[in-house]
Coordinates of C-alpha atoms and ligand atoms in Angstrom, one line a residue:
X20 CA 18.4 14.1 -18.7
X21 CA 15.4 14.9 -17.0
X22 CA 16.5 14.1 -13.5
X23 CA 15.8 15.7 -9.9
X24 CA 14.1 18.9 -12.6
X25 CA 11.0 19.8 -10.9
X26 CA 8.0 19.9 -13.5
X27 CA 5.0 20.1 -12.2
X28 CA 2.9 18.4 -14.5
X29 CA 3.9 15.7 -17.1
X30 CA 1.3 14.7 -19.6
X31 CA 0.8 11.3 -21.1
X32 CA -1.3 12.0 -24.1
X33 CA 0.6 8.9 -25.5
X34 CA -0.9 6.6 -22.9
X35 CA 1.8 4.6 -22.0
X36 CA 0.7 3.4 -18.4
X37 CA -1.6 1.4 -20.0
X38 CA 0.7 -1.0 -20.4
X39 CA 1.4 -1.4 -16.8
X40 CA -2.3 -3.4 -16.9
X41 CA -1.5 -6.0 -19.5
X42 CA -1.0 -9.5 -18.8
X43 CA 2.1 -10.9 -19.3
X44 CA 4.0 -14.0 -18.7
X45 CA 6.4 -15.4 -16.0
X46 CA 9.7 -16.7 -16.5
X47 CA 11.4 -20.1 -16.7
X48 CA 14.4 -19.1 -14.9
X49 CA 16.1 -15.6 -14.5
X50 CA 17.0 -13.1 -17.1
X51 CA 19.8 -10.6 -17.1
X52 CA 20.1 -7.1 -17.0
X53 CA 21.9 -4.7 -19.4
X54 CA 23.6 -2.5 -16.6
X55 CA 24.1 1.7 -17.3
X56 CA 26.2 3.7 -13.9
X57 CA 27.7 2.0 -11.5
X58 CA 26.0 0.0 -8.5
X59 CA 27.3 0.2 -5.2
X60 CA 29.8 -2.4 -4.1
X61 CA 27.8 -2.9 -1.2
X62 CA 24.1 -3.4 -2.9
X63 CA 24.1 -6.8 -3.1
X64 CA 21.1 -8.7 -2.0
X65 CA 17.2 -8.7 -3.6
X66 CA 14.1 -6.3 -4.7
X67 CA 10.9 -8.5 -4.1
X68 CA 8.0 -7.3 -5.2
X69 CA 4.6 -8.1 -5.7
X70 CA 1.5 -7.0 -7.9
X71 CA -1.0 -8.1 -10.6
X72 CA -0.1 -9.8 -13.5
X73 CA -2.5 -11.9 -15.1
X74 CA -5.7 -9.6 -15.8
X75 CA -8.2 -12.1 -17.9
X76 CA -8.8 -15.5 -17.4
X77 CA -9.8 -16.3 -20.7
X78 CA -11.8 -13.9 -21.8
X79 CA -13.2 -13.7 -18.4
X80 CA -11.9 -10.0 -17.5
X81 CA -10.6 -8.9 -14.3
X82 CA -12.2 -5.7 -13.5
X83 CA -10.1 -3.5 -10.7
X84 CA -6.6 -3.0 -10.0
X85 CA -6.7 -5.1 -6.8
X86 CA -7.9 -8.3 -8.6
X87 CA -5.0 -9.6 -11.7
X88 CA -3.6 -12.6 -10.2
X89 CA -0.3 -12.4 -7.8
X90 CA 3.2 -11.9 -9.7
X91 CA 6.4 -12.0 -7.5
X92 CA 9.2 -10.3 -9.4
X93 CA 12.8 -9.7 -8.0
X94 CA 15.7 -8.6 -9.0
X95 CA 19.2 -9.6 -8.1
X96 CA 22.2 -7.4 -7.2
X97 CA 25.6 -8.9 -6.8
X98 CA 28.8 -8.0 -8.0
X99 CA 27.7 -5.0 -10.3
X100 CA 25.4 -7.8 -12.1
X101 CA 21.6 -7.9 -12.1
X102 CA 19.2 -10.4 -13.0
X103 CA 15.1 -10.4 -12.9
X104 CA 12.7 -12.8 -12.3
X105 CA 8.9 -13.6 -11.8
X106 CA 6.7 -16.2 -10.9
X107 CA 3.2 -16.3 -10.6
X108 CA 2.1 -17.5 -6.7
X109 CA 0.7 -20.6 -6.7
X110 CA -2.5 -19.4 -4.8
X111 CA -5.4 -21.3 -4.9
X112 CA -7.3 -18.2 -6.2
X113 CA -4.6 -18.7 -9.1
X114 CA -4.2 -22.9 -9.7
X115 CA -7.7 -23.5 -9.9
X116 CA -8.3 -20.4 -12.4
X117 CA -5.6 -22.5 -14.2
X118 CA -7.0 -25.7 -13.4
X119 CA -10.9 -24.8 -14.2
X120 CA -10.4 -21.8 -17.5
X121 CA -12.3 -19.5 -15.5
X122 CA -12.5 -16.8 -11.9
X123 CA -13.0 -19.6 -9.9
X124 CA -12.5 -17.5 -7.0
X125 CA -14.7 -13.8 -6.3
X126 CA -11.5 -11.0 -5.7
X127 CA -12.2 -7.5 -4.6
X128 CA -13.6 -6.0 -7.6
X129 CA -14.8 -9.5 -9.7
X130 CA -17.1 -11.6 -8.7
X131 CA -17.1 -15.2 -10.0
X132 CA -19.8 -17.3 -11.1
X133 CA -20.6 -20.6 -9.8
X134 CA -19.6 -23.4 -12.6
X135 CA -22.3 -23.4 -14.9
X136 CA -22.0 -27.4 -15.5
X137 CA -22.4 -28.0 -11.2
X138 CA -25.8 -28.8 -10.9
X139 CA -28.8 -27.5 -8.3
X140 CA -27.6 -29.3 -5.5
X141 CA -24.1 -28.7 -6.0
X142 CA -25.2 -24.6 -6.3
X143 CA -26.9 -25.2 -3.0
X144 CA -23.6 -25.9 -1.2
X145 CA -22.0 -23.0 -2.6
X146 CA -24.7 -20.9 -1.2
X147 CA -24.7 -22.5 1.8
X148 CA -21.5 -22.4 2.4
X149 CA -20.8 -18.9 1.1
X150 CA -18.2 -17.7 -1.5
X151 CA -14.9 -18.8 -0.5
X152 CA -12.8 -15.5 0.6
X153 CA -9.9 -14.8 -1.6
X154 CA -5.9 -15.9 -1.2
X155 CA -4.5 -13.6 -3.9
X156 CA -1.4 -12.3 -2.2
X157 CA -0.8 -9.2 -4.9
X158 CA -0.6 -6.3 -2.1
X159 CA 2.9 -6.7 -0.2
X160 CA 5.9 -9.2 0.9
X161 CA 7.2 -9.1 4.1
X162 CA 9.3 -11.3 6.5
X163 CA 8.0 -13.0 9.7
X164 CA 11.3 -14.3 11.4
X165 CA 13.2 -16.3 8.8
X166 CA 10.4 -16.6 6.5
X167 CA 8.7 -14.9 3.5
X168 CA 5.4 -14.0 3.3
X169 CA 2.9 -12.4 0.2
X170 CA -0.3 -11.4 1.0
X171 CA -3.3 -9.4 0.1
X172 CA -6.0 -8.0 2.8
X173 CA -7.9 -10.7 3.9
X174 CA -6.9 -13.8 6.6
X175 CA -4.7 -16.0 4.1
X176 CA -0.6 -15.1 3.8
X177 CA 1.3 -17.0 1.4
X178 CA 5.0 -18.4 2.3
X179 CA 6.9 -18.0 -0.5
X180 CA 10.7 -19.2 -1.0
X181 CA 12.6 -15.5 -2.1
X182 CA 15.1 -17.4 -3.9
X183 CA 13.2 -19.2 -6.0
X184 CA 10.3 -17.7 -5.9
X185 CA 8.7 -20.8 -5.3
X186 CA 5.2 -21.0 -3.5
X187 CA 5.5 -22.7 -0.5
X188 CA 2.2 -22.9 1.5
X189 CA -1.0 -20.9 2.0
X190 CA -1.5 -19.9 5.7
X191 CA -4.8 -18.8 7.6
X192 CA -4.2 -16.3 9.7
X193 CA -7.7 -17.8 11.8
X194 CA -5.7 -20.9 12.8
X195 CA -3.6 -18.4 15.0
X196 CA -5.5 -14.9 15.3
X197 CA -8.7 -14.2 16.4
X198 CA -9.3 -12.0 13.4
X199 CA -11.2 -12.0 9.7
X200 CA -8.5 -9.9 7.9
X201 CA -5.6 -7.9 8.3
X202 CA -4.1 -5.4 6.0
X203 CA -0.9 -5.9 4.1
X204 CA 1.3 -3.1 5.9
X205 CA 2.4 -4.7 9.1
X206 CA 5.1 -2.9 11.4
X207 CA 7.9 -5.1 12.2
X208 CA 10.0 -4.0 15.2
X209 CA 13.7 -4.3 15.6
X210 CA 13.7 -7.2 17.6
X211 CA 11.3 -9.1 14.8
X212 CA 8.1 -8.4 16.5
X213 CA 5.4 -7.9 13.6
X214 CA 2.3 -5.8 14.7
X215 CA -0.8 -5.5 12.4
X216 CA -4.2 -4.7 12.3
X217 CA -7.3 -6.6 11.6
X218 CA -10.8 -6.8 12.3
X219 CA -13.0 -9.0 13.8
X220 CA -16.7 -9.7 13.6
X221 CA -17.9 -9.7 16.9
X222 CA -21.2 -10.2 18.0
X223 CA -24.8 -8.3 17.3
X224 CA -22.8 -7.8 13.9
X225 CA -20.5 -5.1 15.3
X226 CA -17.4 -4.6 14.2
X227 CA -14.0 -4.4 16.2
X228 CA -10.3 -4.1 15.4
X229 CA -7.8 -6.2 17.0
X230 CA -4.0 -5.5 16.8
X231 CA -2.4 -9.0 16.2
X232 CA 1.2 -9.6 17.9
X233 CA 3.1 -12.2 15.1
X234 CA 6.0 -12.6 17.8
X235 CA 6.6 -11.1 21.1
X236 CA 7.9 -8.5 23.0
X237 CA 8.3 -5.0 22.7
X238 CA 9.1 -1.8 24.1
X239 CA 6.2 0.6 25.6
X240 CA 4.5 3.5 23.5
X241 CA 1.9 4.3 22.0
X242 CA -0.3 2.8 18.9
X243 CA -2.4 5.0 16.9
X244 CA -5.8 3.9 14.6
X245 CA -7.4 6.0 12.4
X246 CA -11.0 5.2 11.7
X247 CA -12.1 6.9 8.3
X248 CA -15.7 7.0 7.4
X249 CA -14.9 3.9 4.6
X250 CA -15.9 0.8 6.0
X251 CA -16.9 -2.7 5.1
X252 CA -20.8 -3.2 6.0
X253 CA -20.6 -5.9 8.1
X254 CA -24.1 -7.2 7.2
X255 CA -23.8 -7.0 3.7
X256 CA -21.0 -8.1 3.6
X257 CA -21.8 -11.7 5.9
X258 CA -25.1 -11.7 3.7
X259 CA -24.0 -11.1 0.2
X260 CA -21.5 -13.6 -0.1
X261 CA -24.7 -15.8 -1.2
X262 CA -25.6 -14.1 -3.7
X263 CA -24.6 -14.4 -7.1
X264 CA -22.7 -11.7 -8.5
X265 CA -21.0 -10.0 -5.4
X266 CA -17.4 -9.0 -4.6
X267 CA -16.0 -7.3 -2.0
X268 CA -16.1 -3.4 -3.7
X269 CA -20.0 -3.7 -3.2
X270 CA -19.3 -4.6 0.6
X271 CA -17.8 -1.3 0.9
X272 CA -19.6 2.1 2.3
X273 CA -19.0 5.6 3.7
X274 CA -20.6 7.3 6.4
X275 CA -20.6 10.9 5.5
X276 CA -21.4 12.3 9.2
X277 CA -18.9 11.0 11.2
X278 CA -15.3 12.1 9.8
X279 CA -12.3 10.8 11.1
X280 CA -11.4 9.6 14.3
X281 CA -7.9 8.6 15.7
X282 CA -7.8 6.2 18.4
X283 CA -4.7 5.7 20.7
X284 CA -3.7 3.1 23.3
X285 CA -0.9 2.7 25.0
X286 CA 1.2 -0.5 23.6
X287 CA 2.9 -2.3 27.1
X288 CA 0.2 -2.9 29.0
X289 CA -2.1 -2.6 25.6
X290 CA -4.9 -0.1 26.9
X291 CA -7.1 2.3 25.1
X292 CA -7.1 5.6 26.2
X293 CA -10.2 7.1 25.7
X294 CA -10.1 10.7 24.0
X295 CA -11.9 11.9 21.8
X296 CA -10.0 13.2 18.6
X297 CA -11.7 14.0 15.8
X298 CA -11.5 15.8 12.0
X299 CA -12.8 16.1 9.2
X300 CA -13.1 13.1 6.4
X301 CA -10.5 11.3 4.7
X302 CA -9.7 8.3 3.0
X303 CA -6.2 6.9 4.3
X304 CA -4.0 3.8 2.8
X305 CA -1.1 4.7 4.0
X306 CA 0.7 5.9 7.2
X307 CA 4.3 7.7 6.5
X308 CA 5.6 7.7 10.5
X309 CA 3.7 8.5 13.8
X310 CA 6.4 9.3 16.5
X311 CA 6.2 10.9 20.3
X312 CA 7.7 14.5 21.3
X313 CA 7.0 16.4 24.2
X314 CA 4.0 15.1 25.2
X315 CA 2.5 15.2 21.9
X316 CA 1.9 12.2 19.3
X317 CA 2.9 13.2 16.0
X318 CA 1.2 11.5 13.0
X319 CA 2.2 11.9 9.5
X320 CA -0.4 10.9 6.7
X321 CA -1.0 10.3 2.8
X322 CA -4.7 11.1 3.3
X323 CA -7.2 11.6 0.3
X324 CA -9.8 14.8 1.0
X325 CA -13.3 13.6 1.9
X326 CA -15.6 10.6 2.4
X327 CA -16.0 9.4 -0.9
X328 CA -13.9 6.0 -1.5
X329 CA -10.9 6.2 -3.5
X330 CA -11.2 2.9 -4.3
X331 CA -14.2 3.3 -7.0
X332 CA -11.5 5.7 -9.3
X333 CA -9.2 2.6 -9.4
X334 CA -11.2 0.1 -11.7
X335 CA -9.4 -1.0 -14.7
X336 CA -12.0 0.7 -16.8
X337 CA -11.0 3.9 -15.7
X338 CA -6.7 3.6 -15.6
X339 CA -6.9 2.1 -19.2
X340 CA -8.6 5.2 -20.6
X341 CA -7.1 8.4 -22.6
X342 CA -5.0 10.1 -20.9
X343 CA -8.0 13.0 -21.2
X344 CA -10.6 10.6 -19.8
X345 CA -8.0 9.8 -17.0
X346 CA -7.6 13.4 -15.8
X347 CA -11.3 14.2 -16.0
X348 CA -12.0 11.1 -14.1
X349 CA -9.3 12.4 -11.7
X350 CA -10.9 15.9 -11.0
X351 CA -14.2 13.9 -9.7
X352 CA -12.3 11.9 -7.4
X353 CA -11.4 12.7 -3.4
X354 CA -7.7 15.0 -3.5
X355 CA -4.9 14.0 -2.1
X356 CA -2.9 15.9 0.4
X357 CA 0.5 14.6 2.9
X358 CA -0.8 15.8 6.4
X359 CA 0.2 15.9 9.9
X360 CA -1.6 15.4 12.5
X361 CA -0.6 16.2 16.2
X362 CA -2.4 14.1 19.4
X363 CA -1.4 15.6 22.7
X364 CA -1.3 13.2 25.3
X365 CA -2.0 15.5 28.6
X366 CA -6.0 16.7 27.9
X367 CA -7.6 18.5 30.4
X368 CA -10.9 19.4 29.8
X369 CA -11.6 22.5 31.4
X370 CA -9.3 24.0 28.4
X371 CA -12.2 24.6 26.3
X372 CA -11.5 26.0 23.0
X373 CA -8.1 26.2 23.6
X374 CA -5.0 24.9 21.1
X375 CA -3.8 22.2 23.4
X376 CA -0.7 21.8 20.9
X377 CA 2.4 23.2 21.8
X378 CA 4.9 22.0 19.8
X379 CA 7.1 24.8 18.5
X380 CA 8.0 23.2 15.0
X381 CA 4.4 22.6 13.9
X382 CA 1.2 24.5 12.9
X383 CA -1.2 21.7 13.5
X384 CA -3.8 22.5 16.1
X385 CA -5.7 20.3 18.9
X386 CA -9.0 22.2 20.1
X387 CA -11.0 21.1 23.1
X388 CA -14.8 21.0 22.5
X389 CA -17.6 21.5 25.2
X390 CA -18.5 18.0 24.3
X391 CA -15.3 16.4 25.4
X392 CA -13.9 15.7 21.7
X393 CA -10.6 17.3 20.6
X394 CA -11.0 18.9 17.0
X395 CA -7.9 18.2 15.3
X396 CA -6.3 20.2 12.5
X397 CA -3.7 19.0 10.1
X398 CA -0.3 21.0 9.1
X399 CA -0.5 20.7 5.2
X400 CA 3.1 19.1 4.4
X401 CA 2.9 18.5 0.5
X402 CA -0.3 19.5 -1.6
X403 CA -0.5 19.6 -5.6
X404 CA -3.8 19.1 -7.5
X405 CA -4.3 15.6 -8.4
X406 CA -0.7 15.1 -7.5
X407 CA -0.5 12.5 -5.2
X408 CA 2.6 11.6 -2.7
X409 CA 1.8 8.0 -1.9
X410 CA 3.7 4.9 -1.1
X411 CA 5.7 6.5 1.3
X412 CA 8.6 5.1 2.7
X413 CA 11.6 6.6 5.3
X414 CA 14.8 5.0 6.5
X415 CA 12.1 2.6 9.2
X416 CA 15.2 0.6 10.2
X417 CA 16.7 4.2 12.1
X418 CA 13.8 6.2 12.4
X419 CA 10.2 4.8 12.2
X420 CA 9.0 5.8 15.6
X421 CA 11.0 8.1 15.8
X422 CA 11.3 12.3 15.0
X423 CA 12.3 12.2 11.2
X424 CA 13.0 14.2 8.5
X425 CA 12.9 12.3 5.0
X426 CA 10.1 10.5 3.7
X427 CA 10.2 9.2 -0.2
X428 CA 7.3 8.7 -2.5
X429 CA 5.7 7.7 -5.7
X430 CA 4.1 10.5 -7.5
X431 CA 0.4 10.2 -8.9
X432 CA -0.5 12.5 -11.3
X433 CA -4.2 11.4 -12.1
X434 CA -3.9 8.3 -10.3
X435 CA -1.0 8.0 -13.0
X436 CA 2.5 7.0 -11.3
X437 CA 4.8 9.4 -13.4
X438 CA 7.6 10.4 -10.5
X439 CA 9.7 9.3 -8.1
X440 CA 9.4 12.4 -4.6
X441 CA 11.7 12.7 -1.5
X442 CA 10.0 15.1 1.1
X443 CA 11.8 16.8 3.8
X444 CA 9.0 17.0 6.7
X445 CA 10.3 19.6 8.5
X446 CA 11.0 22.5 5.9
X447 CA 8.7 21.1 3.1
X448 CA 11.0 21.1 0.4
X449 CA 10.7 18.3 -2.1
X450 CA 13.1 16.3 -4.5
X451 CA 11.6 14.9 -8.2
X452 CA 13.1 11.7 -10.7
X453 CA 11.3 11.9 -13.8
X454 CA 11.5 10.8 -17.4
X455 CA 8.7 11.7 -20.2
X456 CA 6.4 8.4 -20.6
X457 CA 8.3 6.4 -17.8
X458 CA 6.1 5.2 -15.1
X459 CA 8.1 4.2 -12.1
X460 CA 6.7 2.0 -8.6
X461 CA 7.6 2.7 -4.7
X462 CA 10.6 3.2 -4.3
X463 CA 12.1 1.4 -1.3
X464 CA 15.0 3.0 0.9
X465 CA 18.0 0.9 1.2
X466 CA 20.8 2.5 3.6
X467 CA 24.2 2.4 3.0
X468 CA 26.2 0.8 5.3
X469 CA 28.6 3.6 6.2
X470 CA 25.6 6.1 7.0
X471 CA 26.0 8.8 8.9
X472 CA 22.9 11.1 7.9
X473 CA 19.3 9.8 7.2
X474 CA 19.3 10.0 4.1
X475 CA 22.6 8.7 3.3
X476 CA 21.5 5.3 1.0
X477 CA 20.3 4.3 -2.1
X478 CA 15.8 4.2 -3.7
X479 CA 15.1 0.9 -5.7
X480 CA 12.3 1.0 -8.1
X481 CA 11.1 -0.8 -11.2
X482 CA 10.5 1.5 -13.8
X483 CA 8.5 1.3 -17.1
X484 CA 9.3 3.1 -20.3
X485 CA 6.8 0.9 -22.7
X486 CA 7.7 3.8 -25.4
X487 CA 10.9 2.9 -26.3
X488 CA 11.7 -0.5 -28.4
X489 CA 14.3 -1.9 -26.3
X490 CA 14.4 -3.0 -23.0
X491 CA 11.1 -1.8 -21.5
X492 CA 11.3 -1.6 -18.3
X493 CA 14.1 -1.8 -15.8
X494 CA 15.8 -1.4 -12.1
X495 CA 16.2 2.3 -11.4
X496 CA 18.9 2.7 -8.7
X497 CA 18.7 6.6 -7.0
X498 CA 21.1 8.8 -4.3
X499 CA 18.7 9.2 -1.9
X500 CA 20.4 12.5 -1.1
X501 CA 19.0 14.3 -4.3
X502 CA 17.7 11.9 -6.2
X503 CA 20.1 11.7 -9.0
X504 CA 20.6 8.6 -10.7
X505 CA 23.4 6.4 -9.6
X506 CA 22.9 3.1 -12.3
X507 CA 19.9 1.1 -14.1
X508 CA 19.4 -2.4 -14.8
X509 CA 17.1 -2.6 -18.0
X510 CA 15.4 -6.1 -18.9
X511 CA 13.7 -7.1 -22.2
X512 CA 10.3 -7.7 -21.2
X513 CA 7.5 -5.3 -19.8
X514 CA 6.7 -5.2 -16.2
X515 CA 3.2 -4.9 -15.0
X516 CA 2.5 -2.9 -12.4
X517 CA 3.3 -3.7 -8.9
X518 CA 2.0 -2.2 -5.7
X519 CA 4.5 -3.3 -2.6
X520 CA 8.1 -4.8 -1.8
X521 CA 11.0 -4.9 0.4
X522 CA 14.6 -5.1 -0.1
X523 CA 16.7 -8.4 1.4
X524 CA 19.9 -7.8 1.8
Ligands
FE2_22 FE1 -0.7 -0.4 0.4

């Protein structure tokens, strides 16, 4: 048993995580699982989650990770007994590839081709009217009140039923919102109140974010953007949806002057406050927590070093090759390091060149400039060549917001996801699941319902082991404490990839 042993660098010569990018086929109705352990009493509810899985129309190819059509998979816990299912979504992008044998509609890395049998006038219209944006909900599921909700990056969410995993309707976020997209990771409040962020094409083609309210009320605080140099070109982006051949990766550019900047407002009356607070580049997906202490805003980060766009590493091409080519490819791309960041909130500016951060448990720095700016300087909280800690999740019900210790991730080696990583914030000391050739997804913190500590619950993740001949792939249940393995649920079919999810109790 390979479990909670710390190696620091499993190799996959065999290239099994290949088979996390093949297409494979939904179900007619749900499959059980061949249980191993015992699953808590109290775990009964449902894993939805959602990624690619359909990579080709055809032999039309789909050619980045962000593009295979939506797949919702979930698995059922009740009584000791699990079952999986998955259904493809029912997005347009999706029924008319179907309906027409071909990428009817352009997704982020695959640009489709008007029909060749339209004729000139027909091609006209399509150029006229621009390339329809796409609804390919394969990033994230989420709830908004009592309903369900996939989506992807761009203004359409899709309602989906979670018990049947039925698509229900297609919803554009313009109808309600004044904005052009929003991302998939919204923060949903205790009380139900969903914030996300979008952006908005404004006038003189500028380009300004907008934080959406889904529902109402909240308390007061603070939110925090950060701007990294990687940004859609607005122009481009309006004028190349004309022309043949274009997706949304070629929309994409990075200024390599400006850096990053963090913006903060205050939330109740939602005001930006104008500092300055700058440092050096980075790419950023995901936010781990961001609370206040002391007069200080503290933000932790899965950043990747530099300007360059993580994004261009993650074509198909390049997570299908030898495990060689993979880790060569790997060594080009940005690194990726877990930072905090520390904003103080009281800036005077006659402290010039002075560490305005005084927070005893932190070595992150805030510098006044002559110009105004505050130079910020991350405290390093987990760094390993090429060894990512991404999709990070804490215990959000009890302490998103708020001054944590625990945060849990999936483990990239190469861009590969080979480990399952619990990180203690405060000391640094980390936690590791791993099995040779077994490529796990986010794991997702479920706490139990007598908790007394933070960690006290349970990780869900779907885990692939396309090496062995039986049972591929399967539920991987984990004590949060330390990681050891408390039960799996292996099913008979492979499992493609998936990127995002939630638990439903
Ligand atoms: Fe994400």
């Amino acid at each position: 048993m390979w479990s909670s042993v710390f190696i620091h660098s499993l190799e996959h010569p065999a290239g099994g995580y290949k088979k996390i990018f093949e297409s494979c086929d939904e179900l007619a109705e749900p499959i059980p699982a061949h249980v191993s352990g015992k699953i808590p009493a109290w775990l009964t509810g449902s894993l939805l989650r959602v990624g690619p899985g359909l990579f080709e129309i055809g032999d039309e190819p789909f050619y980045h990770i962000f593009d295979g059509q939506a797949l919702i998979h979930k698995f059922d816990l009740k009584d000791g007994h699990v079952t999986y299912y998955r259904r493809f979504i029912r997005t347009d992008a999706y029924v008319r590839a179907m309906t027409e044998k071909r990428i009817v509609i352009t997704e982020f890395g695959t640009a489709a081709y008007p029909d060749p049998c339209k004729n000139i006038f027909s091609r006209f219209f399509t150029y006229f009217q621009g390339i329809e944006v796409t609804d390919n909900c394969l990033v994230n599921i989420y709830p908004i009140g009592e309903d369900f909700y996939a989506c992807t990056e761009t203004n359409y969410i899709t309602k989906v039923d979670p018990d049947t995993l039925e698509t229900i309707k297609k919803v554009d976020l313009c109808n309600y919102l004044s904005v052009n997209g929003v991302t998939a990771h919204p923060h949903t409040e205790p009380d139900g109140t969903v914030y996300n962020i979008g952006n908005c094409f404004g006038k003189n083609m500028s380009l300004a974010y907008n934080i959406p309210l889904i529902n109402a009320f909240c308390e007061s605080n603070y939110f925090v953007f950060v701007e990294t140099p990687v940004k859609i070109n607005l122009l481009k982006f309006l004028t190349s949806w004309s022309i043949r051949g274009t997706n949304y990766m070629d929309c994409f550019e990075s200024n390599d002057k400006m850096g990053t900047w963090f913006h903060l407002a205050t939330k109740n009356p939602g005001e930006y406050i104008d500092h300055k607070f700058r440092t050096s580049a980075f790419n950023l997906f995901h936010h781990i927590n961001c609370y206040e202490d002391q007069g200080f805003i503290v933000v932790d980060l899965c950043t990747w070093k530099g300007h360059d766009f993580v994004y261009n590493y993650l074509y198909l091409a390049n997570v299908r090759q030898n495990w060689d080519e993979v880790k060569k490819a790997a060594m080009r791309a940005p690194q990726p390091e877990v930072r905090r960041y520390v904003l103080p909130l009281d800036i005077h500016r006659e402290e010039q060149g002075k560490n305005l951060v005084s927070l005893p448990y932190t070595t992150a720095t805030a510098v006044m400039c002559s110009d105004g700016s505050v130079w910020l300087e991350p405290e390093v909280l987990f760094s390993g060549p090429r060894q990512a800690f991404e999709f990070p999740q804490i215990n959000y019900k009890k302490y998103c917001g708020k001054n944590y210790t625990f945060a849990y991730g999936l483990g990239l080696n190469h861009f590969v996801p080979d480990r399952i990583c619990k990180l203690n914030v405060k000391s640094k000391e980390t936690w590791i699941w791993q099995e040779p050739d077994a490529y796990p997804s986010e794991p997702l913190f479920v706490q139990s319902p007598d908790a007394k500590d933070e960690d006290d619950g349970v990780l869900l993740s779907i885990v692939v082991k396309p090496g062995v001949t039986q049972r591929p792939a399967f539920l991987l249940i984990l004590n949060a404490t330390d990681l050891t393995e408390i039960a799996r649920a292996e099913v008979d079919v492979m499992i493609p990839v998936t990127l995002h999810g939630m638990y439903k109790p």
